[in-house]
CSV table of C-alpha atoms in Angstrom, one decimal:
chain,number,residue,atom,x,y,z
A,1,MET,CA,4.8,13.8,-24.6
A,2,SER,CA,4.2,13.8,-28.5
A,3,ASN,CA,1.2,11.2,-29.1
A,4,SER,CA,-0.8,12.8,-26.0
A,5,SER,CA,-4.0,13.9,-26.4
A,6,SER,CA,-5.1,17.7,-26.5
A,7,PHE,CA,-6.4,17.7,-23.4
A,8,LYS,CA,-4.3,19.5,-20.4
A,9,GLU,CA,-6.2,18.0,-17.5
A,10,PHE,CA,-8.3,15.2,-16.3
A,11,LEU,CA,-11.6,15.2,-14.4
A,12,LEU,CA,-11.9,12.9,-11.1
A,13,LEU,CA,-14.8,11.2,-9.8
A,14,ALA,CA,-16.6,13.6,-7.9
A,15,PHE,CA,-18.1,12.1,-4.4
A,16,ALA,CA,-21.4,14.2,-4.0
A,17,ASP,CA,-23.3,17.0,-6.2
A,18,THR,CA,-24.4,18.8,-3.4
A,19,ARG,CA,-22.4,20.9,-1.4
A,20,GLN,CA,-23.3,19.7,2.1
A,21,LEU,CA,-22.0,16.0,0.5
A,22,GLN,CA,-19.0,17.2,-0.6
A,23,LEU,CA,-18.5,18.7,2.7
A,24,LEU,CA,-19.2,15.7,4.5
A,25,HIS,CA,-16.7,13.8,1.9
A,26,PHE,CA,-14.3,16.7,3.0
A,27,TRP,CA,-14.4,16.3,7.0
A,28,LEU,CA,-14.5,11.9,6.6
A,29,PHE,CA,-11.2,12.1,4.5
A,30,LEU,CA,-9.6,14.5,6.7
A,31,GLY,CA,-10.6,12.1,9.4
A,32,ILE,CA,-8.9,9.2,8.2
A,33,TYR,CA,-5.9,11.5,7.0
A,34,LEU,CA,-5.4,12.9,10.0
A,35,ALA,CA,-5.6,9.5,11.6
A,36,ALA,CA,-2.8,8.4,9.4
A,37,LEU,CA,-0.9,11.3,10.0
A,38,LEU,CA,-0.9,10.5,13.7
A,39,GLY,CA,-0.6,6.6,13.5
A,40,ASN,CA,2.2,6.7,11.6
A,41,GLY,CA,3.6,9.6,12.5
A,42,LEU,CA,3.9,8.2,16.3
A,43,ILE,CA,5.3,5.0,15.3
A,44,ILE,CA,7.8,6.6,13.0
A,45,THR,CA,9.2,8.7,15.7
A,46,ALA,CA,8.9,6.3,18.7
A,47,VAL,CA,11.2,3.7,16.4
A,48,ALA,CA,13.4,6.7,15.8
A,49,CYS,CA,14.0,7.8,19.1
A,50,ASP,CA,14.1,4.7,21.2
A,51,HIS,CA,17.2,3.0,20.9
A,52,ARG,CA,15.5,-0.6,22.1
A,53,LEU,CA,13.3,-0.5,18.8
A,54,HIS,CA,16.3,-0.4,16.8
A,55,THR,CA,16.0,-4.0,15.8
A,56,PRO,CA,15.2,-5.6,12.1
A,57,MET,CA,11.6,-5.7,12.3
A,58,TYR,CA,11.0,-2.0,13.5
A,59,PHE,CA,13.1,-0.9,11.3
A,60,PHE,CA,10.9,-2.4,8.2
A,61,LEU,CA,8.3,-1.0,10.7
A,62,LEU,CA,9.4,2.5,10.0
A,63,ASN,CA,9.6,1.5,6.5
A,64,LEU,CA,5.9,0.8,6.4
A,65,SER,CA,4.9,3.8,8.0
A,66,LEU,CA,6.9,5.8,5.6
A,67,LEU,CA,5.3,4.5,2.8
A,68,ASP,CA,1.6,4.4,4.3
A,69,LEU,CA,2.3,8.0,4.8
A,70,GLY,CA,3.4,8.8,1.5
A,71,THR,CA,0.4,6.3,-0.1
A,72,ILE,CA,-2.6,8.3,1.5
A,73,SER,CA,-0.9,11.9,1.1
A,74,THR,CA,-0.7,10.8,-3.0
A,75,THR,CA,-4.4,10.4,-2.8
A,76,VAL,CA,-6.9,11.8,-0.4
A,77,PRO,CA,-5.1,15.7,0.1
A,78,LYS,CA,-5.8,16.3,-3.7
A,79,SER,CA,-9.3,14.7,-3.8
A,80,MET,CA,-10.2,17.1,-0.1
A,81,ALA,CA,-8.9,20.0,-1.9
A,82,ASN,CA,-11.1,19.5,-4.9
A,83,SER,CA,-14.0,18.9,-2.4
A,84,LEU,CA,-13.7,22.2,-0.8
A,85,SER,CA,-12.9,24.1,-4.0
A,86,ASN,CA,-16.3,22.6,-5.9
A,87,THR,CA,-13.8,21.4,-8.7
A,88,ARG,CA,-13.0,18.0,-10.4
A,89,ALA,CA,-10.3,18.8,-12.3
A,90,ILE,CA,-6.4,17.6,-12.1
A,91,SER,CA,-3.7,18.7,-14.2
A,92,TYR,CA,-2.0,16.0,-16.8
A,93,TRP,CA,1.3,16.4,-15.4
A,94,GLY,CA,-0.4,16.2,-11.8
A,95,CYS,CA,-2.3,13.4,-12.5
A,96,ALA,CA,1.4,11.7,-14.3
A,97,ALA,CA,2.4,12.3,-11.1
A,98,GLN,CA,-0.2,10.8,-8.8
A,99,VAL,CA,-0.1,7.8,-10.9
A,100,TYR,CA,3.6,7.3,-10.6
A,101,HIS,CA,3.8,7.8,-6.6
A,102,PHE,CA,0.9,5.8,-6.0
A,103,TYR,CA,2.5,2.4,-8.0
A,104,PHE,CA,5.5,3.1,-6.8
A,105,LEU,CA,4.8,3.5,-3.2
A,106,ILE,CA,1.8,0.3,-3.1
A,107,SER,CA,4.3,-2.0,-4.9
A,108,THR,CA,7.5,-1.0,-2.4
A,109,GLU,CA,4.9,-1.8,0.3
A,110,TYR,CA,4.3,-4.9,-0.8
A,111,SER,CA,7.9,-6.0,-1.1
A,112,VAL,CA,8.6,-4.3,2.5
A,113,LEU,CA,5.8,-6.6,3.6
A,114,THR,CA,7.3,-9.5,1.9
A,115,VAL,CA,10.6,-8.8,3.5
A,116,MET,CA,9.2,-8.5,7.1
A,117,ALA,CA,7.4,-12.0,6.5
A,118,TYR,CA,11.3,-13.1,5.9
A,119,ASP,CA,12.4,-11.2,9.2
A,120,ARG,CA,9.6,-12.9,11.2
A,121,TYR,CA,10.4,-16.2,9.4
A,122,VAL,CA,14.3,-15.9,10.9
A,123,ALA,CA,13.3,-15.1,14.0
A,124,ILE,CA,11.3,-18.0,14.5
A,125,CYS,CA,12.8,-20.6,12.8
A,126,LYS,CA,16.0,-19.8,12.8
A,127,PRO,CA,16.6,-17.7,16.1
A,128,LEU,CA,20.6,-18.5,16.5
A,129,HIS,CA,21.4,-16.9,13.1
A,130,TYR,CA,19.2,-14.4,13.7
A,131,GLY,CA,21.9,-11.7,14.1
A,132,THR,CA,23.9,-13.0,11.8
A,133,ILE,CA,21.2,-13.3,8.7
A,134,MET,CA,19.1,-9.9,9.8
A,135,SER,CA,22.4,-7.9,10.6
A,136,SER,CA,21.9,-4.1,9.9
A,137,ARG,CA,23.8,-4.2,6.5
A,138,ALA,CA,21.5,-6.9,5.0
A,139,CYS,CA,18.3,-5.1,6.4
A,140,VAL,CA,19.4,-1.6,4.8
A,141,LYS,CA,19.9,-3.8,1.5
A,142,MET,CA,16.8,-5.9,1.6
A,143,ALA,CA,14.9,-2.1,2.2
A,144,ALA,CA,16.9,-0.5,-0.4
A,145,ALA,CA,16.0,-3.4,-2.8
A,146,ALA,CA,12.2,-3.0,-2.0
A,147,TRP,CA,12.4,0.7,-2.3
A,148,SER,CA,14.4,0.1,-6.3
A,149,THR,CA,11.7,-2.2,-7.1
A,150,GLY,CA,8.9,0.0,-6.6
A,151,PHE,CA,10.7,2.8,-8.3
A,152,LEU,CA,11.1,0.5,-11.5
A,153,TYR,CA,7.7,-0.4,-11.2
A,154,GLY,CA,6.3,2.7,-10.5
A,155,LEU,CA,8.6,4.5,-13.6
A,156,LEU,CA,7.5,1.3,-15.9
A,157,HIS,CA,3.5,2.0,-15.6
A,158,THR,CA,3.9,5.6,-15.8
A,159,ALA,CA,5.7,5.3,-18.8
A,160,ASN,CA,3.5,3.2,-20.2
A,161,THR,CA,0.1,4.4,-19.6
A,162,PHE,CA,1.1,7.9,-20.8
A,163,SER,CA,2.5,7.2,-24.0
A,164,ILE,CA,-1.0,5.9,-24.9
A,165,PRO,CA,-2.9,7.8,-27.0
A,166,LEU,CA,-6.0,9.1,-25.3
A,167,CYS,CA,-9.3,10.1,-27.3
A,168,GLN,CA,-12.3,9.1,-25.4
A,169,GLY,CA,-12.6,12.3,-23.4
A,170,ASN,CA,-11.0,13.0,-20.0
A,171,VAL,CA,-13.5,11.9,-17.5
A,172,LEU,CA,-12.3,9.4,-15.0
A,173,GLU,CA,-14.7,7.3,-12.6
A,174,GLN,CA,-12.1,7.5,-9.7
A,175,PHE,CA,-11.3,10.2,-7.2
A,176,PHE,CA,-7.3,9.6,-8.2
A,177,CYS,CA,-5.5,8.8,-11.3
A,178,GLU,CA,-5.6,5.2,-11.4
A,179,ILE,CA,-4.0,3.5,-14.8
A,180,PRO,CA,-7.5,0.9,-15.9
A,181,GLN,CA,-9.7,4.3,-15.7
A,182,ILE,CA,-6.9,5.9,-17.7
A,183,LEU,CA,-6.5,3.2,-19.9
A,184,LYS,CA,-10.4,3.4,-20.4
A,185,LEU,CA,-10.0,6.6,-22.6
A,186,SER,CA,-7.3,5.1,-24.7
A,187,CYS,CA,-8.2,5.3,-28.7
A,188,ALA,CA,-5.4,2.8,-29.6
A,189,ASP,CA,-5.8,-1.0,-29.3
A,190,THR,CA,-3.6,-1.3,-26.0
A,191,TYR,CA,-4.6,-4.8,-25.5
A,192,LEU,CA,-0.9,-6.1,-26.0
A,193,ARG,CA,0.5,-3.2,-23.8
A,194,GLU,CA,-2.3,-4.1,-21.0
A,195,LEU,CA,-0.7,-7.7,-21.2
A,196,GLY,CA,2.7,-7.0,-21.0
A,197,LEU,CA,1.8,-4.8,-17.9
A,198,VAL,CA,-0.6,-7.5,-16.2
A,199,VAL,CA,2.2,-10.3,-17.1
A,200,VAL,CA,4.9,-8.1,-15.0
A,201,SER,CA,2.2,-7.3,-12.3
A,202,ALA,CA,1.4,-10.8,-11.6
A,203,CYS,CA,4.8,-12.2,-11.1
A,204,LEU,CA,5.7,-9.2,-8.8
A,205,PHE,CA,2.3,-9.9,-6.7
A,206,PHE,CA,2.2,-13.7,-6.9
A,207,GLY,CA,5.8,-14.3,-6.4
A,208,CYS,CA,5.8,-11.9,-3.0
A,209,PHE,CA,2.4,-13.7,-2.5
A,210,VAL,CA,4.0,-16.9,-2.6
A,211,PHE,CA,6.7,-15.9,-0.5
A,212,ILE,CA,4.8,-14.9,2.2
A,213,VAL,CA,2.5,-18.1,2.4
A,214,LEU,CA,5.4,-20.7,2.5
A,215,SER,CA,7.1,-18.3,5.3
A,216,TYR,CA,4.0,-18.8,7.4
A,217,VAL,CA,3.5,-22.0,6.7
A,218,GLN,CA,7.1,-22.7,7.9
A,219,ILE,CA,6.0,-20.4,10.9
A,220,PHE,CA,3.1,-21.9,12.0
A,221,THR,CA,5.0,-25.7,11.9
A,222,VAL,CA,7.7,-24.8,14.2
A,223,VAL,CA,4.9,-22.7,16.6
A,224,LEU,CA,2.7,-25.3,16.9
A,225,ARG,CA,5.9,-27.8,17.8
A,226,ILE,CA,6.5,-25.2,20.9
A,227,PRO,CA,5.8,-27.3,24.2
A,228,SER,CA,4.9,-24.2,25.9
A,229,GLU,CA,2.0,-22.1,25.9
A,230,GLN,CA,3.1,-19.0,26.9
A,231,GLY,CA,6.2,-19.5,24.3
A,232,ARG,CA,3.2,-20.1,21.8
A,233,HIS,CA,1.7,-17.4,22.6
A,234,LYS,CA,4.8,-14.7,22.2
A,235,ALA,CA,5.3,-16.2,18.7
A,236,PHE,CA,2.0,-16.0,17.2
A,237,SER,CA,1.8,-12.2,19.0
A,238,MET,CA,5.1,-11.9,17.0
A,239,CYS,CA,3.5,-12.7,14.0
A,240,LEU,CA,0.1,-12.1,13.7
A,241,PRO,CA,-0.1,-8.1,13.7
A,242,HIS,CA,1.8,-8.7,10.2
A,243,LEU,CA,-0.1,-11.3,9.1
A,244,ALA,CA,-3.7,-9.2,9.0
A,245,VAL,CA,-1.7,-6.0,7.4
A,246,VAL,CA,-0.8,-8.6,4.8
A,247,SER,CA,-4.3,-10.1,4.9
A,248,LEU,CA,-5.6,-6.2,4.6
A,249,PHE,CA,-3.7,-5.2,1.5
A,250,VAL,CA,-3.9,-8.4,-0.4
A,251,ILE,CA,-7.4,-9.0,-0.4
A,252,THR,CA,-8.4,-5.5,-0.9
A,253,VAL,CA,-5.8,-5.2,-3.9
A,254,MET,CA,-7.3,-8.9,-5.3
A,255,ILE,CA,-10.8,-7.2,-5.1
A,256,ALA,CA,-9.6,-3.8,-7.1
A,257,TYR,CA,-7.9,-5.5,-9.8
A,258,LEU,CA,-9.2,-8.9,-10.4
A,259,LYS,CA,-12.9,-9.1,-10.2
A,260,PRO,CA,-14.9,-9.8,-13.7
A,261,PRO,CA,-16.1,-6.8,-15.6
A,262,SER,CA,-19.5,-7.6,-14.6
A,263,PHE,CA,-18.8,-6.9,-11.2
A,264,SER,CA,-17.8,-3.9,-11.5
A,265,SER,CA,-20.0,-0.5,-11.0
A,266,PRO,CA,-18.7,3.2,-10.4
A,267,ILE,CA,-19.8,2.9,-6.7
A,268,LEU,CA,-18.5,-0.8,-6.2
A,269,ASP,CA,-14.8,0.6,-7.9
A,270,LEU,CA,-15.2,3.5,-5.4
A,271,VAL,CA,-15.9,1.6,-1.8
A,272,VAL,CA,-13.2,-0.9,-3.3
A,273,THR,CA,-10.6,1.7,-4.1
A,274,VAL,CA,-11.2,3.6,-1.1
A,275,LEU,CA,-10.9,0.0,0.9
A,276,TYR,CA,-7.2,-0.6,-0.8
A,277,ALA,CA,-5.8,3.2,-1.4
A,278,VAL,CA,-7.3,4.8,2.3
A,279,VAL,CA,-7.8,2.6,4.8
A,280,PRO,CA,-4.9,0.6,5.3
A,281,PRO,CA,-2.9,3.7,6.0
A,282,ALA,CA,-4.8,4.6,8.9
A,283,VAL,CA,-5.5,1.2,10.2
A,284,ASN,CA,-2.2,-0.6,10.0
A,285,PRO,CA,-0.6,1.5,13.1
A,286,LEU,CA,-3.5,0.7,15.0
A,287,ILE,CA,-2.7,-3.3,13.9
A,288,TYR,CA,1.0,-2.8,14.7
A,289,SER,CA,0.7,-1.3,18.4
A,290,MET,CA,-2.9,-3.2,19.7
A,291,ARG,CA,-0.9,-5.7,21.0
A,292,ASN,CA,3.1,-4.6,21.1
A,293,LYS,CA,3.9,-3.6,24.4
A,294,GLU,CA,7.2,-2.6,23.6
A,295,LEU,CA,5.7,0.0,20.8
A,296,LYS,CA,3.4,1.2,23.7
A,297,ASP,CA,5.9,1.6,26.3
A,298,ALA,CA,7.9,3.5,23.6
A,299,LEU,CA,5.1,5.6,22.8
A,300,LYS,CA,3.8,6.3,26.6
A,301,LYS,CA,7.8,7.6,27.0
């Protein structure tokens, strides 16, 4: 990198300055990480091994679990290792890799959640055409499009961020390499570049958000017309887990990236980042399996 800063590493935010609190942070993150590994691992195993779950809905759920595992594995293990070894350092290229993988995986996850909304829409609003519209080939294409979008999005963000000269030190006020924190270290006028990235991100985010909202407006319009209470209950139980996961994702990301600077403080930034980067991968498997009899039966087997 020709115009990069001269330092070879970044210093991440230390969760605590005493050894006892560092170890508490380590054990807390280890518990969350193991819960995410177990929950998502069980869903991946159940969907892969049970032929009754070889349907579009579970195919996308498998993708979501893979992405959740990837997202939490990008940020949490490094933070845990730093707490355990009483250091704050992450190498320059380690930081670049973390930025790329995090934004690649989180944007792919959002794209997959959007595709899952479309899957629910077709299942409830066009049930007779479901098999044709959501064929195996169509599902693979949609998943490939989601992963490709994430790949390009991550690449764009990483290339842009790490081509900016940094001269405001190397201390990041976050427990992993997050783009807004890196841009705070830049010495160049990054306004136009930031604006470009904000526009691209906003288009992707709000485009998917509007699509999900419109899908659910149509879904609820159809569901409320179903005469039998049992039918309505079944339709709602198909949608509510997805709606809960989307809401958790959208609300935490919006708080993280759209809150005014006046509301910003290191503690608040940290809490919000943990809420959108660490909590969902551990909680999503619970949300999906709580009211899902098929998934519970497959896990019992």
